[in-house]
Amino acid sequence: MSADWPLLSLLVWLPIAGAVAVLVAGDRNAGAAKWLALLVSLATLALCLPLWSNFDSSTSAMQFVERTPWITSFAVDYHLGIDGFSLPLIVLTCIVTVLVLIAGWEVIEYKPSQYVAAFLALAGLMNGVFAAQDALLFYVFFEGMLIPMFIIIGVWGGPRRVYATMKFFLYTFLGSVFMLLGLIYLYLKGQSFQLADLQTMSLSMSEQTWLFFAFLLAFAVKIPMWPVHTWLPDAHVEAPTGGSMVLAAVMLKIGGYGFLRFSLPIAPDASAEFAWLIIAMSLIAVVYIGFVALAQQDMKKLIAYSSISHMGFVTLGLFIAFALVAKSNSPDTAALGVQGAMVQMISHGFVSAAMFGAVGVLYDRVHSRQIADYGGVVNTMPWFATFMVFFAMANCGLPGTSGFVGEFMVILAAAKHSLGIAALAAVTLILGAAYTLWLVKRVIFGDVANSQVAELSDLNGREWVVLGTLAFFVLFIGLWPAPVVDVMQSSVEALLRHITTSKLMGLPG
Amino acid sequence: MIDTWTDLLPMLPELFLLGMVNLILIAGLFIDERRRGLVHFIATLTLAFAAILTLRDFDIDGRVAVAGGMFIRDGAGDVLKLFVYLTMGIVFVYAKFYLRTHKLFVAEFYTLALFSVLGMCVLISGGNLLTIYLGLELMALSSYALVALDRDSPVAAESAMKYFVLGALASGLLLYGMSILYGVTGSLDLSEIATRLSSGEYPKVVLAFAVVFIVVGIGFKFGAVPFHMWVPDVYQGAPTAITLLLASAPKLAAVGMTFRLLSEGLEPLARDWSQMLGFLALMSLVVGNFAAIAQTNLKRMLAYSTISHVGFVLLGILAGSDDGMAAAMFYAITYALMTTGAFGMIIALSNAGFECERIEDFKGLNQRNPWFAFLMLLILASLAGFPPLVGFFSKLYVLQAAINAGWLWLTVVAVVMAVIGAYYYLRVIKVMYFDEPEHEHALQAPGDVRVVLAANGLLQLLLTFFVGSLTALCVAAWQ
């Protein structure tokens, strides 16, 4: 029965309708507004159950498709559908939204109803990004996210929030307008904004090159890749805990998802041509940013740099596939890279949300993000310390945690191409361990550093729920990644079949 | 030339307007100050009836020439006129509150405003160089007088003077261009001019002069760079209710005029004028957006933002295609609906002793009144062109037309400028949402202003769902 419902539309519009309801309710009864928001987010999460159980992982075709004409003069359709790439990301979005609302429950005192409404609206828009099968609809959701996030960082953020949020907004906006031009160009060429049509359209090499770089600007800023990553540490440091969690857990993934949906299938030949560039940039991100993270004094900044370094694995995994195909022309080995990238995205979604959540727990008590203000937290907050150490292990890719699976797959794929690249990528295992464990050592272990730390109280029930849920997923994917890998299997194969077929055939010159 | 009176029927809305303006002019003398709401009521009703009369014979594909081609009634013109009536109706609601609190609530406002509407309608329907000039002057002269409505304000008087001198200069240039065109082709009728020009036996240099002067005249009326000097001063100096009027409906009329002059009359010379418009669009986008960043007065900032939006409108027109004109029209319509909202908000937040026109005055609006802050957020985001608001779709449409016409490099400049433009809109959002309020001026906006403002703000979001039908309407109008 539930299969007949417009599940995807509900996933997009239910949170947005909830946001409107919460805004109307206002701050007069903030408690009720927060409960309403939580109920809406739980209902949205519940919608994922029929979505997951009715999903047919044996096909790469779009499922749960909904399609109605929207702007007829541009041939733009309201066209939603999901495949194995979208589904895990939508589930991730719904889970993180619930946790973010719980994490901010008592902490946000200024205009709480606007706070929860912004996150609900953001959740709906992010689901829309992952479900959109029309390029313009994708762009609308993609850009639409910026305004709620701008408000979240700017209103509930730290002292330099205005600078950070402006930088975040303008960086992302600048990147994406070029994508818009690329999409318009494709529309004028093929008279369609449908992703499926754009992906099968024949394009000459020079067209593909221009499009590739237009898309690269948009997604490289979003994911973010070195050297356009500088907005991320600022945004993370100034954002409230919830904002950081959503930013790291979901919004960065949209960059990776964009590569999968746009760059690779629309411009496969250009992607193959410039794979070396992306691989080089990813390795710089992995290694250089790893060193940068080592030098940080601010916990959130450290985790932000670690995010950039981890997202380097995603781009590495996606583009190493091209190198592999070019060398051996066997999509099977390349599949490992793409799968690794996807698993890394999901895993990083949980791990980074958990790390930011954990830092948020400390910040709420001490109101400092400086590593130097802490030390010996384990003495006063043993349960928190347990979680923190666990997440730190996941962040440096300890086997048994989700962080290991994705990185391992990507390194394995890289090794099949070139041992040198694999060795460089593997440096992150050392660097990641270095900066994360050093952070844990300075914050958690040792003697009680000062009177503030001495007065800390351990996790309350609300924080238990947030960190516990995240720990569950980190462990679950680490021990048994099969559900996540299986669900995307056919989509990965279809993508590789698609991108290994050159679009240049049949074109003159 | 006029055979029977029934031939004049297509002009009925304009004739009705003319009659009603005269009635209001006379009635205004006898209605005392306490009853002046009646004048407002009659004026609004006039617009409503004019809209009904226009809708009565509305035919999107039709084209009727009245009085030997002096006056053209067609689908595109009707769509533009309907939106002129709509925006003026919105303007009247906001203006009433402003004029009341500023002791400027006089019947002359309505007389002049409706004369200006009449001028716009004649301009939009002008099929002959003379009609176009007539409409333009009727619109412009009413506007000059409106700017000086607050005769005790030296700033308003100064800007009215500036507006008048530069406007008259522009009209002179336009007239000069028209006279050259007439001298060369020997006709005042625009379709006749187009036919004769396409035969191509006229001296190129002289025609180039005519095109230059006509484009300069159009540039002045639009406020495109480098003919934009009057825009910021007039916007800032005029009473806000008048700025609101100048910023909205006349842009629609300017699109109509450009269409008649360039697309219909000078169609054979499209290559020449589209290059010139390309330069104007480029300069407007660059200068408008960069200058807006430096402003501290919101009215002045919106003036520079208008200039940059004009750049986008020109981007559609210079495409030279039906699609481009439809895009420009769609842009102008949506822009008019955005800009009325922005100035309406300034008016709604001002009251008798306080002009809410500096950007700082918006500090902490979200704490003082979250609903107004949210509406302003929608309006600003729409002006900046963020999806899912309607301002995004108008930019998309224009960019699409320009790329299709081969102006890729200019669209790249345009989107980069849109990002720069985003900064100053975001700054206002920042002030509203992130800063603490500095003053506690009570909001005195009456019910009708609040309702219209809410509709105006929400329209930015709701139009997104109807963007399909609205663009389809614009496309149909130009085919």
Short mmCIF file of N, CA, C and O in Angstrom, two decimals, chain A residues 78-138:
data_model
loop_
_atom_site.label_atom_id
_atom_site.label_comp_id
_atom_site.label_asym_id
_atom_site.label_seq_id
_atom_site.Cartn_x
_atom_site.Cartn_y
_atom_site.Cartn_z
N TYR A 78 8.83 18.47 -12.62
CA TYR A 78 9.00 18.10 -11.21
C TYR A 78 9.19 16.59 -11.23
O TYR A 78 8.23 15.84 -11.29
N HIS A 79 10.44 16.16 -11.26
CA HIS A 79 10.74 14.76 -11.53
C HIS A 79 11.63 14.23 -10.40
O HIS A 79 12.78 14.62 -10.27
N LEU A 80 11.05 13.37 -9.58
CA LEU A 80 11.81 12.78 -8.49
C LEU A 80 11.99 11.29 -8.74
O LEU A 80 11.14 10.66 -9.38
N GLY A 81 13.06 10.75 -8.23
CA GLY A 81 13.30 9.32 -8.34
C GLY A 81 14.61 9.02 -7.62
O GLY A 81 15.43 9.92 -7.42
N ILE A 82 14.78 7.79 -7.18
CA ILE A 82 16.03 7.47 -6.47
C ILE A 82 16.63 6.20 -7.02
O ILE A 82 15.92 5.34 -7.56
N ASP A 83 17.94 6.09 -6.90
CA ASP A 83 18.61 4.83 -7.18
C ASP A 83 19.51 4.52 -5.99
O ASP A 83 19.38 5.14 -4.92
N GLY A 84 20.43 3.59 -6.19
CA GLY A 84 21.24 3.14 -5.07
C GLY A 84 22.17 4.20 -4.51
O GLY A 84 22.66 4.08 -3.39
N PHE A 85 22.44 5.27 -5.27
CA PHE A 85 23.27 6.34 -4.72
C PHE A 85 22.46 7.26 -3.82
O PHE A 85 22.93 7.72 -2.79
N SER A 86 21.22 7.53 -4.24
CA SER A 86 20.40 8.49 -3.50
C SER A 86 19.91 7.92 -2.17
O SER A 86 19.88 8.62 -1.17
N LEU A 87 19.48 6.66 -2.23
CA LEU A 87 18.78 6.11 -1.07
C LEU A 87 19.57 6.23 0.24
O LEU A 87 19.06 6.77 1.22
N PRO A 88 20.84 5.74 0.28
CA PRO A 88 21.55 5.85 1.57
C PRO A 88 21.72 7.29 2.02
O PRO A 88 21.65 7.59 3.22
N LEU A 89 21.90 8.20 1.05
CA LEU A 89 22.11 9.61 1.44
C LEU A 89 20.82 10.21 1.99
O LEU A 89 20.86 11.03 2.91
N ILE A 90 19.68 9.81 1.45
CA ILE A 90 18.41 10.32 1.99
C ILE A 90 18.21 9.81 3.41
O ILE A 90 17.81 10.56 4.31
N VAL A 91 18.50 8.52 3.61
CA VAL A 91 18.35 7.97 4.95
C VAL A 91 19.28 8.69 5.92
O VAL A 91 18.88 9.08 7.03
N LEU A 92 20.52 8.92 5.47
CA LEU A 92 21.48 9.66 6.30
C LEU A 92 20.92 11.03 6.68
O LEU A 92 20.98 11.44 7.85
N THR A 93 20.37 11.74 5.70
CA THR A 93 19.82 13.07 5.96
C THR A 93 18.74 13.00 7.04
O THR A 93 18.72 13.81 7.97
N CYS A 94 17.84 12.02 6.91
CA CYS A 94 16.73 11.95 7.85
C CYS A 94 17.22 11.63 9.26
O CYS A 94 16.73 12.20 10.24
N ILE A 95 18.19 10.72 9.35
CA ILE A 95 18.71 10.37 10.68
C ILE A 95 19.38 11.58 11.32
O ILE A 95 19.13 11.94 12.47
N VAL A 96 20.26 12.24 10.53
CA VAL A 96 21.02 13.36 11.10
C VAL A 96 20.08 14.48 11.52
O VAL A 96 20.29 15.13 12.55
N THR A 97 19.01 14.70 10.77
CA THR A 97 18.08 15.78 11.13
C THR A 97 17.46 15.52 12.51
O THR A 97 17.38 16.43 13.34
N VAL A 98 17.03 14.29 12.73
CA VAL A 98 16.44 13.98 14.04
C VAL A 98 17.47 14.26 15.14
O VAL A 98 17.16 14.91 16.15
N LEU A 99 18.71 13.79 14.92
CA LEU A 99 19.73 13.93 15.96
C LEU A 99 20.06 15.40 16.21
O LEU A 99 20.28 15.81 17.35
N VAL A 100 20.08 16.18 15.14
CA VAL A 100 20.41 17.59 15.29
C VAL A 100 19.35 18.30 16.12
O VAL A 100 19.66 19.13 16.98
N LEU A 101 18.10 17.95 15.89
CA LEU A 101 17.04 18.59 16.66
C LEU A 101 17.18 18.22 18.13
O LEU A 101 17.00 19.06 19.02
N ILE A 102 17.51 16.96 18.40
CA ILE A 102 17.68 16.55 19.80
C ILE A 102 18.90 17.25 20.41
O ILE A 102 18.85 17.72 21.54
N ALA A 103 19.97 17.34 19.61
CA ALA A 103 21.20 17.93 20.14
C ALA A 103 21.01 19.39 20.52
O ALA A 103 21.66 19.89 21.43
N GLY A 104 20.12 20.09 19.84
CA GLY A 104 19.96 21.52 20.14
C GLY A 104 18.84 21.81 21.11
O GLY A 104 18.48 22.96 21.31
N TRP A 105 18.28 20.75 21.69
CA TRP A 105 17.02 20.88 22.44
C TRP A 105 17.04 21.98 23.50
O TRP A 105 16.23 22.90 23.47
N GLU A 106 17.97 21.88 24.46
CA GLU A 106 17.99 22.89 25.54
C GLU A 106 19.03 23.96 25.27
O GLU A 106 19.02 25.01 25.90
N VAL A 107 19.93 23.66 24.34
CA VAL A 107 21.07 24.54 24.14
C VAL A 107 20.65 25.85 23.48
O VAL A 107 21.15 26.92 23.81
N ILE A 108 19.71 25.74 22.53
CA ILE A 108 19.33 26.93 21.77
C ILE A 108 18.24 27.66 22.53
O ILE A 108 17.13 27.16 22.71
N GLU A 109 18.58 28.84 23.01
CA GLU A 109 17.59 29.60 23.77
C GLU A 109 17.04 30.77 22.98
O GLU A 109 15.94 31.24 23.23
N TYR A 110 17.82 31.22 21.98
CA TYR A 110 17.38 32.36 21.20
C TYR A 110 16.52 31.88 20.03
O TYR A 110 16.98 31.11 19.19
N LYS A 111 15.29 32.29 19.99
CA LYS A 111 14.36 31.95 18.91
C LYS A 111 14.41 30.47 18.52
O LYS A 111 14.74 30.11 17.37
N PRO A 112 14.11 29.59 19.45
CA PRO A 112 14.23 28.15 19.14
C PRO A 112 13.32 27.70 18.01
O PRO A 112 13.69 26.78 17.28
N SER A 113 12.17 28.31 17.85
CA SER A 113 11.28 27.81 16.80
C SER A 113 11.87 28.10 15.42
O SER A 113 11.77 27.27 14.50
N GLN A 114 12.52 29.24 15.27
CA GLN A 114 13.16 29.52 13.98
C GLN A 114 14.32 28.56 13.74
O GLN A 114 14.56 28.14 12.62
N TYR A 115 15.01 28.20 14.83
CA TYR A 115 16.14 27.29 14.71
C TYR A 115 15.68 25.94 14.18
O TYR A 115 16.19 25.44 13.18
N VAL A 116 14.67 25.37 14.81
CA VAL A 116 14.24 24.04 14.37
C VAL A 116 13.59 24.13 12.99
O VAL A 116 13.75 23.23 12.15
N ALA A 117 12.90 25.24 12.71
CA ALA A 117 12.28 25.38 11.39
C ALA A 117 13.34 25.40 10.30
O ALA A 117 13.18 24.80 9.24
N ALA A 118 14.45 26.09 10.57
CA ALA A 118 15.52 26.16 9.56
C ALA A 118 16.06 24.76 9.27
O ALA A 118 16.29 24.40 8.11
N PHE A 119 16.22 23.95 10.32
CA PHE A 119 16.75 22.60 10.08
C PHE A 119 15.75 21.72 9.35
O PHE A 119 16.13 20.89 8.52
N LEU A 120 14.47 21.89 9.67
CA LEU A 120 13.47 21.09 8.96
C LEU A 120 13.45 21.46 7.48
O LEU A 120 13.42 20.59 6.60
N ALA A 121 13.46 22.76 7.20
CA ALA A 121 13.44 23.19 5.81
C ALA A 121 14.68 22.65 5.08
O ALA A 121 14.60 22.15 3.95
N LEU A 122 15.80 22.71 5.78
CA LEU A 122 17.05 22.22 5.21
C LEU A 122 16.93 20.73 4.88
O LEU A 122 17.37 20.27 3.82
N ALA A 123 16.31 19.97 5.79
CA ALA A 123 16.17 18.52 5.57
C ALA A 123 15.36 18.25 4.31
O ALA A 123 15.72 17.41 3.48
N GLY A 124 14.24 18.98 4.17
CA GLY A 124 13.41 18.77 2.99
C GLY A 124 14.17 19.10 1.72
O GLY A 124 14.13 18.35 0.73
N LEU A 125 14.92 20.20 1.74
CA LEU A 125 15.66 20.61 0.55
C LEU A 125 16.77 19.61 0.22
O LEU A 125 17.01 19.30 -0.94
N MET A 126 17.42 19.08 1.26
CA MET A 126 18.50 18.13 1.00
C MET A 126 17.94 16.83 0.44
O MET A 126 18.51 16.24 -0.48
N ASN A 127 16.79 16.38 0.98
CA ASN A 127 16.15 15.21 0.38
C ASN A 127 15.82 15.49 -1.08
O ASN A 127 15.95 14.61 -1.93
N GLY A 128 15.39 16.71 -1.35
CA GLY A 128 15.08 17.09 -2.72
C GLY A 128 16.29 17.00 -3.62
O GLY A 128 16.22 16.53 -4.75
N VAL A 129 17.44 17.45 -3.12
CA VAL A 129 18.67 17.37 -3.91
C VAL A 129 18.96 15.93 -4.30
O VAL A 129 19.27 15.63 -5.45
N PHE A 130 18.81 15.02 -3.32
CA PHE A 130 19.17 13.64 -3.61
C PHE A 130 18.12 12.93 -4.47
O PHE A 130 18.42 11.91 -5.07
N ALA A 131 16.90 13.46 -4.50
CA ALA A 131 15.85 12.78 -5.25
C ALA A 131 15.61 13.40 -6.63
O ALA A 131 14.97 12.78 -7.46
N ALA A 132 16.10 14.60 -6.86
CA ALA A 132 15.75 15.30 -8.10
C ALA A 132 16.34 14.59 -9.31
O ALA A 132 17.52 14.25 -9.33
N GLN A 133 15.51 14.37 -10.31
CA GLN A 133 15.99 13.77 -11.55
C GLN A 133 15.94 14.76 -12.69
O GLN A 133 16.14 14.41 -13.84
N ASP A 134 15.63 15.99 -12.36
CA ASP A 134 15.62 17.06 -13.34
C ASP A 134 16.72 18.02 -12.92
O ASP A 134 16.78 18.42 -11.76
N ALA A 135 17.59 18.36 -13.85
CA ALA A 135 18.78 19.13 -13.46
C ALA A 135 18.39 20.48 -12.87
O ALA A 135 19.02 20.94 -11.91
N LEU A 136 17.36 21.11 -13.40
CA LEU A 136 17.00 22.42 -12.87
C LEU A 136 16.39 22.29 -11.48
O LEU A 136 16.64 23.11 -10.60
N LEU A 137 15.58 21.24 -11.32
CA LEU A 137 15.00 20.99 -10.00
C LEU A 137 16.13 20.76 -8.99
O LEU A 137 16.10 21.26 -7.87
N PHE A 138 17.13 19.99 -9.41
CA PHE A 138 18.31 19.76 -8.56
C PHE A 138 18.92 21.09 -8.18
O PHE A 138 19.22 21.35 -7.02
#
